[in-house]
Each structure stands twice: as C-alpha cells, then as structure tokens.
Amino acid sequence: MEGRSTGTKLGLQLFTHRGLSPKESIMNAKSIVKRTAPHLAWIVVCAGILVFSGASDTNKDSLPLTRNSFAKVAEKTLPAVVSLSIRQGFTEEETTKAGPQGLPDLPEEFKDFKDFWEFFRFNRPYIPEEWLEQDDDGRLWLPMAGGSGVIIRSDGYIVSNRHVVLPAIDNEKLDIEVKLQDGRQFSRDKKNLQIVAVDDLRDLAVLKIDASGLPALKWGDSDAMAIGDWVLAVGNPLDLEGTASEGIISQKHRKINKALMEDLLQITAMINPGNSGGALVNLDGELVGINMAIASNTGRWQGVGFAIPSNVAQWVTDSIIKHGKLLQGYMGVGMSPETNTRMSKQTAKYYKLPEPKGVLIDEAKEGGPAAKGGLQKGDVIVELKVGKETFPIENNQDLLEAVASQPVDTKAQVTYYRDGQKRTTTVTLVERPSFEQLKEEMKSPEERKGGVSELGLTLQEITEPIAGVRIMKIAEKSAAAKAEPIRLQPGDVITEVDDVPVKTPDDVRRILKEKGVEGQHRIKFTRQNREAVTYVAP
C-alpha cells in the first residue's frame, strides 16, 4: 500500500492497490484505514479498476444499450479483463515455525505502513492455514495484494498500473500471477509471465503472458470523450472478479498528485480497492482509460474515481511493446524545488524576471542536452517549442510533461532568462534514464562539512554526508530572522548562498564579501531531508 498526501481541501484519504487477502472483510479493511492514517489526506489508488466510457453520440440507434442495459458492452469487455495478484511463496515449515516472521522484502515506501502489514499477517507468529493457497505443485502461497489488468493484444500483452506490480518489480522472492476470465493462470514462478517495462512517470505497467488468441480490447479515443458521456468500469474490487459498474465522465484533465505526470479522466463509475489497472470503456466497448485511483476519506467509494486516458496509455504501451522499454525525451536538467509550483515573487525579483513564472535550473547535467545547448545553473526556462507546438513553462511539472511527451532525438527550442535577459537555444532530447539511474544522480557526490557566518546566523561544521553548514542560532531581528518566503530555523543545513555551494562558514563569509552583505541573497537549505529555498534581504 502506498499513498501520498495531496493537501486537498476535501481531506481525501487515498490508497494504492488492494492489500487485502480474499478472506478479509470490508470491516477489517476499515479498521486498518483508521489505524494507519487517521489524520492523513491520501489518494486511494484502486488496483484493478476497469471502467467503460460512453461515446458522446446521443443517437439512440448507435448506442449498444437495450432497455437501459449495459449487457452488450459488459459481454464484450469482461473476457479481456484479468485478475492480477502479488503473492509470496512459503514452505510448510515456514508457515508453522514459532516467532515473528517480520516484514516481507518490500520497497521502502511500503514499510511505512507497519500497522497495516502487522494486521495482514506479516508480523504474526505463524501463518494460519486458511490464509494460504496451494498450487498444483503443492507449493503454498500467501496473497499479498492485487489488482486488475486489460488484455490489449491477442498475443498476451496486458496493461495495468505500475503501483499494482510495484512490490514485485525488483523482488524475485515475490511472485506475480495473472488469472484470465476462463480460469487459466500465468505466473512469473511458472516462467510464463514477465513484466516487460513500467512507466514511472504515469503509473503504467506492461506485462506479457505466454498465450495467443486472447480476447483483446480495441483502443478508443479518450480525447473524444466529453463530460457526461457514459462509461463502464470493469475490474476486481475487493477480490470480486469480473465486476462491472456504470457511470459518466464527470471531468477531464484532473491532477491528484499520485503520479509525476497526470492528465486524468474523473469518473463516477463505482470502483474500490482491487480495481486499479482495470479498463474504462465507452458504449462501443472501446478502451478509453486505465483506472488508477479513487478520492475518498473512508478508503472506500465516495463517487469520485480517476483513470489514465487511453491516448496516453496507448502511446506508452506501443513504445514499450516495440522497444522493450519506454523511449521518451530527456533534457538533463535538475529543477529547483522553488519552482515546483508557482514561483515566488522573491525568486522572480532575485533573477530579474518580468513575472513569477518559469523553471529555475539547479543543475545542467554535464554532457547532457541542456549543457550542450549552453544552459546552465541559474537560468530560468519559460517556454519550449517543438515544431509548430509551443509549451508555456510556468513550473517544474510543465517542463517535465513537455519534455517527456516528446520522442528521442526531438529538437526543441528553449526560451530562457539569464541575468534578466531573454535568450533562446536549441537542445536535442535524448532518452530518459531509468528511475533508478535518476535516483542515483540525485545523491550527493561527496561528504561535506560545516562552519559559522554572517546575516545573524551562527553556523557549525558538520561531518555527516549533508551538503553544507548547519544553522546553530539565529539572532533576533537579524536579516536571517526575516527570511522570505520561508523562515530559517536552527538545524537547517545551508547548501548554497547566491547559487554557490558552501562547505564551511568561511565560504559563506567569502561569498557575502564578494557580492556585498547588502542586497538580496538566495539561500538554499535542507530541512528534514527536504530541499528548500528562501531569500534574505538585510
């Protein structure tokens, strides 16, 4: 189970894929929701959601509805929707030995929910027999999580959500099983199933099973769907396989902060945990979305669901199937956290911008497209142009989406500001590195130290692998005490002053002496492992 605080006014509680075993009740699930995140706002990602969206044509003869029935659409769709589960294998000895079994080998983000895992068997002194499933070879399996998937090609290609398969992506100890509507089962353990690739940005995954002649859904045009169009959701909510529910497109172009790139369809079709990765179809039975999440403050359906548009999912899956991985553009820039959302007035003033919009470059990676195009740290990108299409850039999300939506080798014209002057350059996009490579690039290259400084700050040298100098004290009524838009605090670690990295208090003094203590100074710092930027004006 994974989640992310959305900061919405609705107080939403959101969960990822279904973490219930087939035998657990809804009441048990509700009790765990209350224990794990009683005060948090989360997005519920419902593994295995399947939804069908209706076409906007209101001509009665064109609608496959009979006496207000969706039977024809459901009949066409159900065979192409699969059940997907993550499970862990055990020997009989392992299920009965005394002592706690501990948490399974899951990604770190899953281990934050210790109460949840404890309730669902993982910290129990033994595994009750009724929780286990036995395969034809006599091996015992413990279901851990589940969702849905959609067959998109008759030769065995299936699309689902990344979060559905996330626990097992890099963990060979965990098995993935796909069950078809006709009862056939495929698994990584049996070596007739594989994860082809995942899209870390859009929460999509493509799997391949060794089968042919399968019923597959035809892609529909999600752009053609209008607010109010009928849809049908089919999936495996609460482990109830092949469940269909109707609804409408209630809004388009939603962002819920679950994935890095989102342009979601909002739907009213009833979906619950277990639905993620399922299909959203229109009245012609065409796949117009891959269901992804629900918004709820109870952990269960409250009338708001979300699906990844088919036009996005089709582009991603076509690339993965053709190349074995997703090929998408990459510029090679590190974006400042201060332009994650709207740029502050202080940032715009410091960089001499006409308005508080754009992406501040924290780093132009050596040898990357941006560096080769002449971009450098401190530049502010405000526009990207590819051919006849122009992308206004107001924040980091805008730049990420504009670049990642382009194929490799695309030439993009970049408009940016440097020292208050508007400039342009051309960069040639390269292939985006893997998620693991990007995480490695973000690590600090060396251990750094600390010291004491000006502006009313007392600094201490540090020896941990943190880049900068730690604030020990802030003098009352000093310039540092009036920093904006974020107040500095003792314990913060300053990593840069006026875009220059600092290692010691002497570095800070030298920078202030060279640029003058008077005037506005940009302070980049770390607080509780999160980077932030503020400004000090004596």
Coordinates of C-alpha atoms in Angstrom, one line a residue:
M1 CA 0.0 0.0 0.0
E2 CA 1.4 3.4 -0.9
G3 CA 0.0 6.9 -0.7
R4 CA 0.8 10.5 -0.9
S5 CA -0.6 13.5 0.8
T6 CA -2.5 15.6 -1.6
G7 CA -3.1 18.6 0.5
T8 CA -6.6 18.9 -0.9
K9 CA -9.5 20.8 0.9
L10 CA -11.5 17.6 0.9
G11 CA -9.4 15.7 3.4
L12 CA -9.0 12.8 1.0
Q13 CA -7.7 9.5 2.1
L14 CA -6.0 7.7 -0.7
F15 CA -4.6 4.2 -1.0
T16 CA -2.8 2.3 -3.7
H17 CA -3.5 -1.2 -4.9
R18 CA -5.6 -3.7 -2.9
G19 CA -3.7 -5.1 0.0
L20 CA -6.5 -7.4 1.3
S21 CA -6.5 -11.2 1.1
P22 CA -9.6 -12.8 -0.4
K23 CA -10.9 -13.7 3.0
E24 CA -10.6 -10.3 4.8
S25 CA -13.8 -8.3 5.2
I26 CA -14.5 -4.7 4.5
M27 CA -14.9 -4.1 8.2
N28 CA -11.3 -5.3 8.8
A29 CA -10.1 -3.0 6.0
K30 CA -11.9 0.0 7.6
S31 CA -10.3 -0.7 10.9
I32 CA -6.9 -0.7 9.3
V33 CA -7.6 2.5 7.5
K34 CA -8.4 4.1 10.8
R35 CA -5.2 2.7 12.4
T36 CA -2.8 3.6 9.7
A37 CA -3.7 7.0 8.6
P38 CA -6.5 8.5 10.7
H39 CA -5.4 12.1 10.1
L40 CA -3.8 12.0 6.7
A41 CA -5.1 13.1 3.3
W42 CA -4.3 10.4 0.8
I43 CA -5.2 9.4 -2.7
V44 CA -6.7 5.9 -2.9
V45 CA -5.1 4.0 -5.8
C46 CA -7.5 1.2 -6.5
A47 CA -5.7 -1.7 -8.1
G48 CA -7.6 -3.2 -10.9
I49 CA -10.2 -0.6 -11.8
L50 CA -12.0 -1.3 -15.1
V51 CA -14.2 1.5 -16.4
F52 CA -16.1 1.9 -19.7
S53 CA -16.7 5.3 -21.1
G54 CA -19.7 6.1 -23.4
A55 CA -19.4 8.0 -26.7
S56 CA -20.8 11.5 -26.9
D57 CA -23.1 10.5 -29.8
T58 CA -26.7 10.7 -28.5
N59 CA -28.3 8.9 -31.5
K60 CA -30.3 6.1 -29.9
D61 CA -29.6 3.7 -32.8
S62 CA -25.8 4.0 -32.2
L63 CA -25.9 3.1 -28.6
P64 CA -25.5 -0.6 -27.6
L65 CA -28.0 -0.2 -24.8
T66 CA -31.0 -2.5 -24.6
R67 CA -33.8 -1.3 -22.2
N68 CA -31.3 0.7 -20.3
S69 CA -28.8 -2.2 -20.1
F70 CA -25.1 -2.2 -20.5
A71 CA -25.1 -6.0 -21.0
K72 CA -23.7 -5.9 -24.6
V73 CA -20.8 -3.7 -23.5
A74 CA -20.1 -5.8 -20.5
E75 CA -20.2 -9.0 -22.5
K76 CA -17.7 -7.6 -24.9
T77 CA -15.3 -6.3 -22.2
L78 CA -15.3 -8.9 -19.4
P79 CA -13.2 -11.5 -21.2
A80 CA -10.4 -9.0 -21.8
V81 CA -10.1 -8.1 -18.1
V82 CA -7.8 -10.1 -15.9
S83 CA -7.1 -10.5 -12.2
L84 CA -3.6 -9.7 -11.1
S85 CA -2.2 -10.7 -7.7
I86 CA 1.1 -10.4 -5.9
R87 CA 1.9 -13.3 -3.6
Q88 CA 4.7 -14.8 -1.5
G89 CA 5.7 -18.5 -1.5
F90 CA 6.2 -20.5 1.7
T91 CA 7.2 -24.0 2.6
E92 CA 5.1 -25.8 5.1
E93 CA 7.8 -25.4 7.7
E94 CA 7.8 -21.6 7.3
T95 CA 4.1 -21.4 7.9
T96 CA 4.2 -23.2 11.3
K97 CA 7.5 -22.2 12.9
A98 CA 7.4 -20.1 16.1
G99 CA 8.4 -16.5 16.3
P100 CA 7.5 -13.4 14.2
Q101 CA 8.1 -13.7 10.5
G102 CA 8.8 -10.0 10.1
L103 CA 8.0 -7.8 7.2
P104 CA 8.4 -9.1 3.7
D105 CA 11.0 -7.8 1.3
L106 CA 9.0 -4.8 0.0
P107 CA 10.1 -1.4 -1.3
E108 CA 10.9 1.1 1.4
E109 CA 7.8 3.2 0.8
F110 CA 5.6 0.2 1.7
K111 CA 7.3 -0.3 5.1
D112 CA 5.9 2.9 6.5
F113 CA 2.6 1.1 6.9
K114 CA 3.8 -1.2 9.7
D115 CA 0.4 -1.4 11.4
F116 CA -1.2 -2.4 8.1
W117 CA 1.3 -5.2 7.4
E118 CA 1.1 -6.4 11.0
F119 CA -2.6 -6.8 10.7
F120 CA -2.4 -8.5 7.4
R121 CA -0.2 -11.4 8.6
F122 CA 3.4 -10.1 8.1
N123 CA 4.3 -9.7 11.8
R124 CA 2.3 -12.8 13.0
P125 CA 4.0 -15.7 14.9
Y126 CA 2.5 -18.1 12.3
I127 CA 0.5 -18.1 9.1
P128 CA -3.0 -19.5 9.5
E129 CA -3.7 -22.3 7.0
E130 CA -6.9 -20.6 5.8
W131 CA -4.9 -17.6 4.5
L132 CA -2.8 -19.8 2.2
E133 CA -3.5 -21.0 -1.3
Q134 CA -1.9 -24.2 -2.7
D135 CA -1.0 -24.6 -6.3
D136 CA -0.9 -27.8 -8.4
D137 CA 2.7 -28.5 -7.4
G138 CA 1.8 -28.4 -3.7
R139 CA 3.5 -25.1 -3.0
L140 CA 1.8 -22.7 -0.6
W141 CA 1.2 -19.1 -1.5
L142 CA 0.2 -16.1 0.6
P143 CA -1.8 -13.5 -1.4
M144 CA -0.5 -10.0 -0.5
A145 CA -2.0 -7.5 -2.9
G146 CA -4.0 -7.5 -6.1
G147 CA -5.5 -5.5 -8.9
S148 CA -6.7 -5.8 -12.5
G149 CA -5.2 -5.7 -15.9
V150 CA -6.5 -5.3 -19.5
I151 CA -5.5 -7.5 -22.5
I152 CA -4.6 -5.1 -25.3
R153 CA -3.2 -7.6 -27.8
S154 CA -4.3 -11.1 -28.6
D155 CA -0.7 -12.4 -28.3
G156 CA -0.6 -11.8 -24.5
Y157 CA 0.2 -8.1 -23.8
I158 CA -1.5 -6.7 -20.7
V159 CA -1.6 -3.2 -19.4
S160 CA -2.0 -2.3 -15.7
N161 CA -0.8 0.2 -13.2
R162 CA 2.8 0.4 -12.0
H163 CA 1.7 0.6 -8.4
V164 CA -0.1 -2.8 -8.8
V165 CA 3.1 -4.6 -9.6
L166 CA 5.4 -2.4 -7.7
P167 CA 6.2 -4.8 -4.8
A168 CA 7.5 -7.4 -7.2
I169 CA 9.3 -5.3 -9.8
D170 CA 12.7 -5.8 -8.3
N171 CA 11.9 -8.6 -5.8
E172 CA 12.2 -12.1 -7.2
K173 CA 11.0 -13.5 -3.9
L174 CA 7.5 -12.2 -4.7
D175 CA 5.5 -13.8 -7.5
I176 CA 3.0 -12.1 -9.9
E177 CA 0.0 -14.1 -11.0
V178 CA -2.5 -13.3 -13.8
K179 CA -5.8 -15.1 -14.0
L180 CA -7.9 -14.9 -17.1
Q181 CA -11.7 -14.9 -17.1
D182 CA -11.7 -18.5 -18.5
G183 CA -9.7 -19.7 -15.4
R184 CA -6.3 -20.0 -16.9
Q185 CA -3.4 -18.8 -14.7
F186 CA 0.0 -17.5 -15.6
S187 CA 2.8 -16.5 -13.2
R188 CA 6.4 -15.4 -13.0
D189 CA 7.1 -18.5 -10.9
K190 CA 5.9 -20.7 -13.7
K191 CA 8.0 -18.7 -16.2
N192 CA 5.1 -17.9 -18.5
L193 CA 4.7 -14.3 -17.3
Q194 CA 7.0 -11.3 -17.3
I195 CA 6.9 -7.6 -16.6
V196 CA 8.1 -6.0 -19.9
A197 CA 8.5 -2.5 -18.5
V198 CA 6.9 0.2 -16.4
D199 CA 6.4 3.9 -16.7
D200 CA 7.5 5.6 -13.5
L201 CA 6.0 9.0 -14.5
R202 CA 2.5 7.9 -15.5
D203 CA 1.9 4.9 -13.3
L204 CA 1.6 2.3 -16.1
A205 CA 3.0 -1.2 -16.5
V206 CA 3.0 -3.7 -19.4
L207 CA 3.1 -7.4 -18.8
K208 CA 3.4 -10.3 -21.2
I209 CA 1.9 -13.8 -20.8
D210 CA 2.7 -16.8 -23.0
A211 CA -0.6 -17.2 -24.7
S212 CA -2.2 -16.4 -28.1
G213 CA -5.7 -15.9 -29.5
L214 CA -6.8 -13.9 -26.4
P215 CA -9.8 -11.6 -26.4
A216 CA -8.3 -8.0 -26.5
L217 CA -9.9 -4.6 -26.2
K218 CA -9.6 -2.1 -29.0
W219 CA -8.2 1.3 -28.1
G220 CA -10.7 4.2 -28.1
D221 CA -10.1 7.9 -28.3
S222 CA -10.1 9.5 -24.9
D223 CA -9.8 13.0 -26.3
A224 CA -13.3 12.4 -27.9
M225 CA -14.9 11.7 -24.6
A226 CA -17.0 14.5 -23.2
I227 CA -18.1 15.4 -19.7
G228 CA -21.4 13.5 -19.2
D229 CA -20.5 10.5 -21.5
W230 CA -21.4 7.1 -20.2
V231 CA -18.6 4.7 -19.1
L232 CA -18.4 1.2 -17.7
A233 CA -15.8 0.2 -15.1
V234 CA -14.8 -3.5 -15.0
G235 CA -12.3 -5.0 -12.6
N236 CA -11.8 -7.0 -9.4
P237 CA -12.9 -4.8 -6.5
L238 CA -12.4 -6.5 -3.1
D239 CA -11.3 -9.6 -4.9
L240 CA -14.7 -9.9 -6.6
E241 CA -13.6 -10.9 -10.1
G242 CA -15.3 -9.6 -13.2
T243 CA -17.3 -6.8 -11.6
A244 CA -18.8 -4.1 -13.8
S245 CA -20.2 -0.7 -12.8
E246 CA -21.6 2.2 -14.8
G247 CA -21.0 5.9 -14.5
I248 CA -20.1 9.0 -16.5
I249 CA -17.1 11.2 -17.3
S250 CA -17.5 13.8 -14.6
Q251 CA -14.5 15.9 -15.5
K252 CA -11.3 15.8 -17.6
H253 CA -7.6 16.9 -17.1
R254 CA -7.5 16.2 -13.4
K255 CA -4.3 16.1 -11.3
I256 CA -4.3 14.3 -8.0
N257 CA -0.6 14.1 -7.2
K258 CA -0.4 10.4 -7.3
A259 CA 1.9 10.1 -10.3
L260 CA 4.5 12.6 -11.6
M261 CA 2.6 13.1 -14.8
E262 CA -1.2 13.3 -14.7
D263 CA -3.9 14.4 -17.0
L264 CA -6.7 12.1 -15.7
L265 CA -10.3 11.4 -16.5
Q266 CA -12.6 11.8 -13.5
I267 CA -15.4 9.3 -13.4
T268 CA -18.5 8.3 -11.3
A269 CA -18.4 4.6 -12.0
M270 CA -18.1 2.8 -8.7
I271 CA -14.6 1.4 -8.1
N272 CA -12.9 0.1 -5.0
P273 CA -9.5 -1.3 -3.9
G274 CA -8.8 -4.1 -6.3
N275 CA -9.9 -2.1 -9.4
S276 CA -6.6 -0.4 -10.2
G277 CA -5.3 -1.3 -13.7
G278 CA -8.7 -2.2 -15.0
A279 CA -10.5 -0.9 -18.1
L280 CA -12.6 2.1 -18.6
V281 CA -14.6 1.6 -21.8
N282 CA -17.1 3.6 -23.8
L283 CA -20.5 2.4 -25.1
D284 CA -18.8 0.8 -28.1
G285 CA -16.7 -1.3 -25.7
E286 CA -13.5 0.6 -26.7
L287 CA -10.8 1.1 -24.1
V288 CA -10.8 4.8 -23.2
G289 CA -8.9 4.7 -19.9
I290 CA -7.0 2.6 -17.4
N291 CA -8.5 3.0 -13.9
M292 CA -6.0 4.2 -11.3
A293 CA -7.4 5.8 -8.1
I294 CA -10.4 6.9 -6.1
A295 CA -10.7 10.0 -3.9
S296 CA -12.1 9.2 -0.5
N297 CA -11.9 10.0 3.2
T298 CA -13.0 6.5 4.2
G299 CA -10.9 4.3 1.9
R300 CA -14.0 3.2 0.0
W301 CA -16.0 4.6 -2.9
Q302 CA -17.5 8.1 -2.5
G303 CA -18.4 8.9 -6.1
V304 CA -15.0 10.1 -7.4
G305 CA -12.6 8.0 -9.4
F306 CA -9.8 8.6 -11.8
A307 CA -8.5 6.9 -14.9
I308 CA -5.4 7.4 -17.2
P309 CA -6.7 8.4 -20.6
S310 CA -6.3 5.8 -23.4
N311 CA -4.4 8.2 -25.7
V312 CA -1.7 8.4 -23.1
A313 CA -1.8 4.7 -22.2
Q314 CA -1.7 3.7 -25.8
W315 CA 1.4 5.8 -26.6
V316 CA 3.2 4.4 -23.6
T317 CA 2.3 0.8 -24.3
D318 CA 3.1 1.0 -28.0
S319 CA 6.6 2.3 -27.2
I320 CA 7.2 -0.4 -24.5
I321 CA 6.0 -3.2 -26.8
K322 CA 8.1 -2.0 -29.7
H323 CA 11.3 -1.3 -27.9
G324 CA 11.0 -3.3 -24.7
K325 CA 11.2 -0.1 -22.7
L326 CA 9.6 3.4 -22.8
L327 CA 11.5 5.8 -25.0
Q328 CA 10.8 9.4 -24.0
G329 CA 12.6 12.7 -24.1
Y330 CA 15.1 14.0 -21.5
M331 CA 16.8 17.3 -21.3
G332 CA 19.3 16.7 -18.5
V333 CA 18.4 19.5 -16.1
G334 CA 17.9 19.5 -12.3
M335 CA 14.9 21.7 -11.4
S336 CA 14.9 23.8 -8.3
P337 CA 12.2 22.9 -5.7
E338 CA 11.2 26.6 -5.5
T339 CA 9.6 26.2 -8.9
N340 CA 7.7 23.0 -8.1
T341 CA 4.5 25.1 -8.1
R342 CA 4.2 28.8 -8.7
M343 CA 7.4 30.8 -8.5
S344 CA 7.5 33.2 -5.6
K345 CA 7.9 36.9 -6.1
Q346 CA 11.2 36.8 -4.2
T347 CA 12.6 34.3 -6.7
A348 CA 11.4 36.4 -9.7
K349 CA 12.9 39.6 -8.2
Y350 CA 16.2 37.9 -7.5
Y351 CA 16.6 36.5 -11.0
K352 CA 15.2 39.8 -12.6
L353 CA 12.2 38.2 -14.3
P354 CA 9.3 40.2 -15.7
E355 CA 6.8 37.9 -13.9
P356 CA 7.0 34.9 -11.4
K357 CA 6.8 32.1 -14.0
G358 CA 9.3 29.5 -15.2
V359 CA 11.6 26.7 -14.1
L360 CA 14.8 27.6 -12.3
I361 CA 17.7 25.3 -13.3
D362 CA 19.5 23.9 -10.3
E363 CA 21.9 21.9 -12.5
A364 CA 22.6 21.3 -16.2
K365 CA 24.0 17.8 -16.1
E366 CA 27.5 17.6 -17.6
G367 CA 27.3 16.2 -21.2
G368 CA 23.5 16.4 -21.3
P369 CA 21.4 18.1 -23.9
A370 CA 20.8 21.2 -21.8
A371 CA 24.5 21.7 -21.1
K372 CA 25.4 21.1 -24.8
G373 CA 22.8 23.8 -25.7
G374 CA 24.5 26.3 -23.4
L375 CA 22.0 26.2 -20.5
Q376 CA 23.5 26.5 -17.0
K377 CA 22.6 26.7 -13.3
G378 CA 20.6 29.8 -12.5
D379 CA 18.9 30.0 -16.0
V380 CA 15.1 30.2 -15.9
I381 CA 13.2 28.3 -18.7
V382 CA 9.9 29.9 -19.7
E383 CA 9.0 28.2 -22.9
L384 CA 9.6 25.1 -25.0
K385 CA 8.8 25.0 -28.7
V386 CA 8.8 21.8 -30.8
G387 CA 7.9 22.3 -34.5
K388 CA 4.7 24.4 -34.5
E389 CA 3.7 23.4 -31.0
T390 CA 4.5 25.8 -28.1
F391 CA 4.6 24.8 -24.4
P392 CA 4.5 27.7 -21.9
I393 CA 6.5 26.7 -18.9
E394 CA 5.3 28.0 -15.5
N395 CA 6.6 25.3 -13.1
N396 CA 8.6 22.1 -13.0
Q397 CA 5.6 19.9 -13.9
D398 CA 5.1 21.9 -17.1
L399 CA 8.7 21.3 -18.2
L400 CA 8.6 17.6 -17.2
E401 CA 5.5 16.9 -19.2
A402 CA 6.6 18.9 -22.2
V403 CA 9.9 17.1 -22.5
A404 CA 8.7 13.6 -21.6
S405 CA 5.9 13.7 -24.1
Q406 CA 8.5 14.1 -26.9
P407 CA 10.3 11.3 -28.7
V408 CA 14.0 10.8 -28.5
D409 CA 16.1 13.0 -30.9
T410 CA 13.5 15.8 -30.9
K411 CA 15.0 19.2 -31.4
A412 CA 13.4 21.7 -29.0
Q413 CA 13.8 25.5 -29.0
V414 CA 14.2 26.7 -25.4
T415 CA 13.4 30.2 -24.3
Y416 CA 15.0 31.2 -21.0
Y417 CA 16.2 34.2 -18.9
R418 CA 19.8 34.8 -17.7
D419 CA 20.8 37.9 -15.8
G420 CA 17.4 39.4 -16.7
Q421 CA 18.0 38.9 -20.4
K422 CA 15.7 36.8 -22.6
R423 CA 17.5 34.2 -24.7
T424 CA 16.9 31.2 -26.9
T425 CA 18.8 28.0 -27.6
T426 CA 18.1 24.6 -29.2
V427 CA 18.6 21.3 -27.5
T428 CA 18.3 17.8 -28.9
L429 CA 16.5 15.5 -26.5
V430 CA 18.0 12.1 -25.6
E431 CA 16.5 9.0 -24.0
R432 CA 15.3 9.5 -20.4
P433 CA 17.4 7.4 -18.0
S434 CA 15.7 4.8 -15.8
F435 CA 14.1 5.7 -12.5
E436 CA 17.0 4.0 -10.6
Q437 CA 19.6 6.0 -12.6
L438 CA 17.8 9.3 -11.9
K439 CA 17.7 8.5 -8.1
E440 CA 21.4 7.7 -8.2
E441 CA 22.1 11.1 -9.9
M442 CA 20.3 12.9 -7.1
K443 CA 22.7 11.5 -4.4
S444 CA 25.3 13.9 -3.0
P445 CA 28.7 13.1 -4.8
E446 CA 30.8 13.7 -1.7
E447 CA 30.7 14.2 2.0
R448 CA 30.6 17.9 3.0
K449 CA 31.4 19.8 6.2
G450 CA 30.1 23.0 8.0
G451 CA 31.2 26.3 9.9
V452 CA 30.0 30.0 11.2
S453 CA 28.6 33.0 9.2
E454 CA 27.0 36.5 8.7
L455 CA 23.5 37.8 8.4
G456 CA 22.7 36.9 12.0
L457 CA 23.5 33.2 11.5
T458 CA 25.7 31.1 13.8
L459 CA 26.8 28.0 11.8
Q460 CA 28.5 24.8 12.8
E461 CA 30.8 22.5 10.9
I462 CA 29.2 19.1 10.2
T463 CA 30.7 15.8 9.2
E464 CA 27.6 13.8 8.1
P465 CA 27.0 13.3 4.3
I466 CA 25.0 16.5 4.1
A467 CA 26.0 19.3 1.7
G468 CA 26.6 22.5 3.7
V469 CA 26.7 24.2 7.1
R470 CA 24.2 23.8 9.9
I471 CA 22.5 26.8 11.4
M472 CA 23.0 26.7 15.2
K473 CA 21.5 30.0 16.1
I474 CA 19.6 32.9 14.5
A475 CA 19.9 36.4 16.1
E476 CA 16.7 38.2 16.8
K477 CA 15.7 40.9 14.4
S478 CA 18.5 40.0 12.1
A479 CA 18.2 39.7 8.3
A480 CA 18.1 35.9 8.6
A481 CA 15.3 36.1 11.1
K482 CA 13.2 37.9 8.4
A483 CA 13.9 35.5 5.6
E484 CA 11.1 35.1 3.0
P485 CA 9.1 33.2 1.8
I486 CA 10.4 30.5 4.3
R487 CA 11.7 31.4 7.7
L488 CA 15.1 29.8 8.6
Q489 CA 15.4 27.7 11.7
P490 CA 18.2 26.3 13.8
G491 CA 19.1 22.9 12.5
D492 CA 18.6 23.9 8.8
V493 CA 21.6 23.0 6.7
I494 CA 22.6 25.7 4.2
T495 CA 24.0 24.2 1.0
E496 CA 24.2 27.3 -1.3
V497 CA 24.4 31.0 -0.9
D498 CA 23.7 33.0 -4.1
D499 CA 23.9 29.8 -6.2
V500 CA 27.4 29.0 -4.9
P501 CA 27.9 25.7 -2.9
V502 CA 29.2 26.2 0.6
K503 CA 31.1 23.8 2.8
T504 CA 32.4 26.0 5.6
P505 CA 31.4 29.2 7.4
D506 CA 34.4 30.8 5.6
D507 CA 32.7 30.0 2.3
V508 CA 29.7 32.0 3.4
R509 CA 31.8 34.9 4.5
R510 CA 33.7 34.9 1.2
I511 CA 30.5 35.0 -0.9
L512 CA 29.0 37.8 1.1
K513 CA 32.2 39.8 0.9
E514 CA 32.4 39.3 -2.9
K515 CA 28.7 40.1 -3.5
G516 CA 28.3 42.5 -0.6
V517 CA 26.2 41.9 2.5
E518 CA 23.7 44.5 1.4
G519 CA 21.0 43.4 -1.1
Q520 CA 19.0 40.2 -1.5
H521 CA 20.7 36.8 -1.0
R522 CA 19.4 33.4 -2.2
I523 CA 19.7 30.7 0.5
K524 CA 19.3 27.1 -0.5
F525 CA 19.0 24.8 2.5
T526 CA 17.9 21.3 3.7
R527 CA 15.3 20.7 6.4
Q528 CA 14.4 17.1 7.4
N529 CA 15.9 15.7 4.2
R530 CA 13.9 18.2 2.1
E531 CA 15.4 20.9 0.0
A532 CA 14.0 24.5 0.1
V533 CA 15.0 28.0 -1.0
T534 CA 14.5 31.3 0.8
Y535 CA 15.7 34.9 0.5
V536 CA 17.5 37.2 3.0
A537 CA 17.5 40.9 2.4
P538 CA 19.4 43.0 5.1

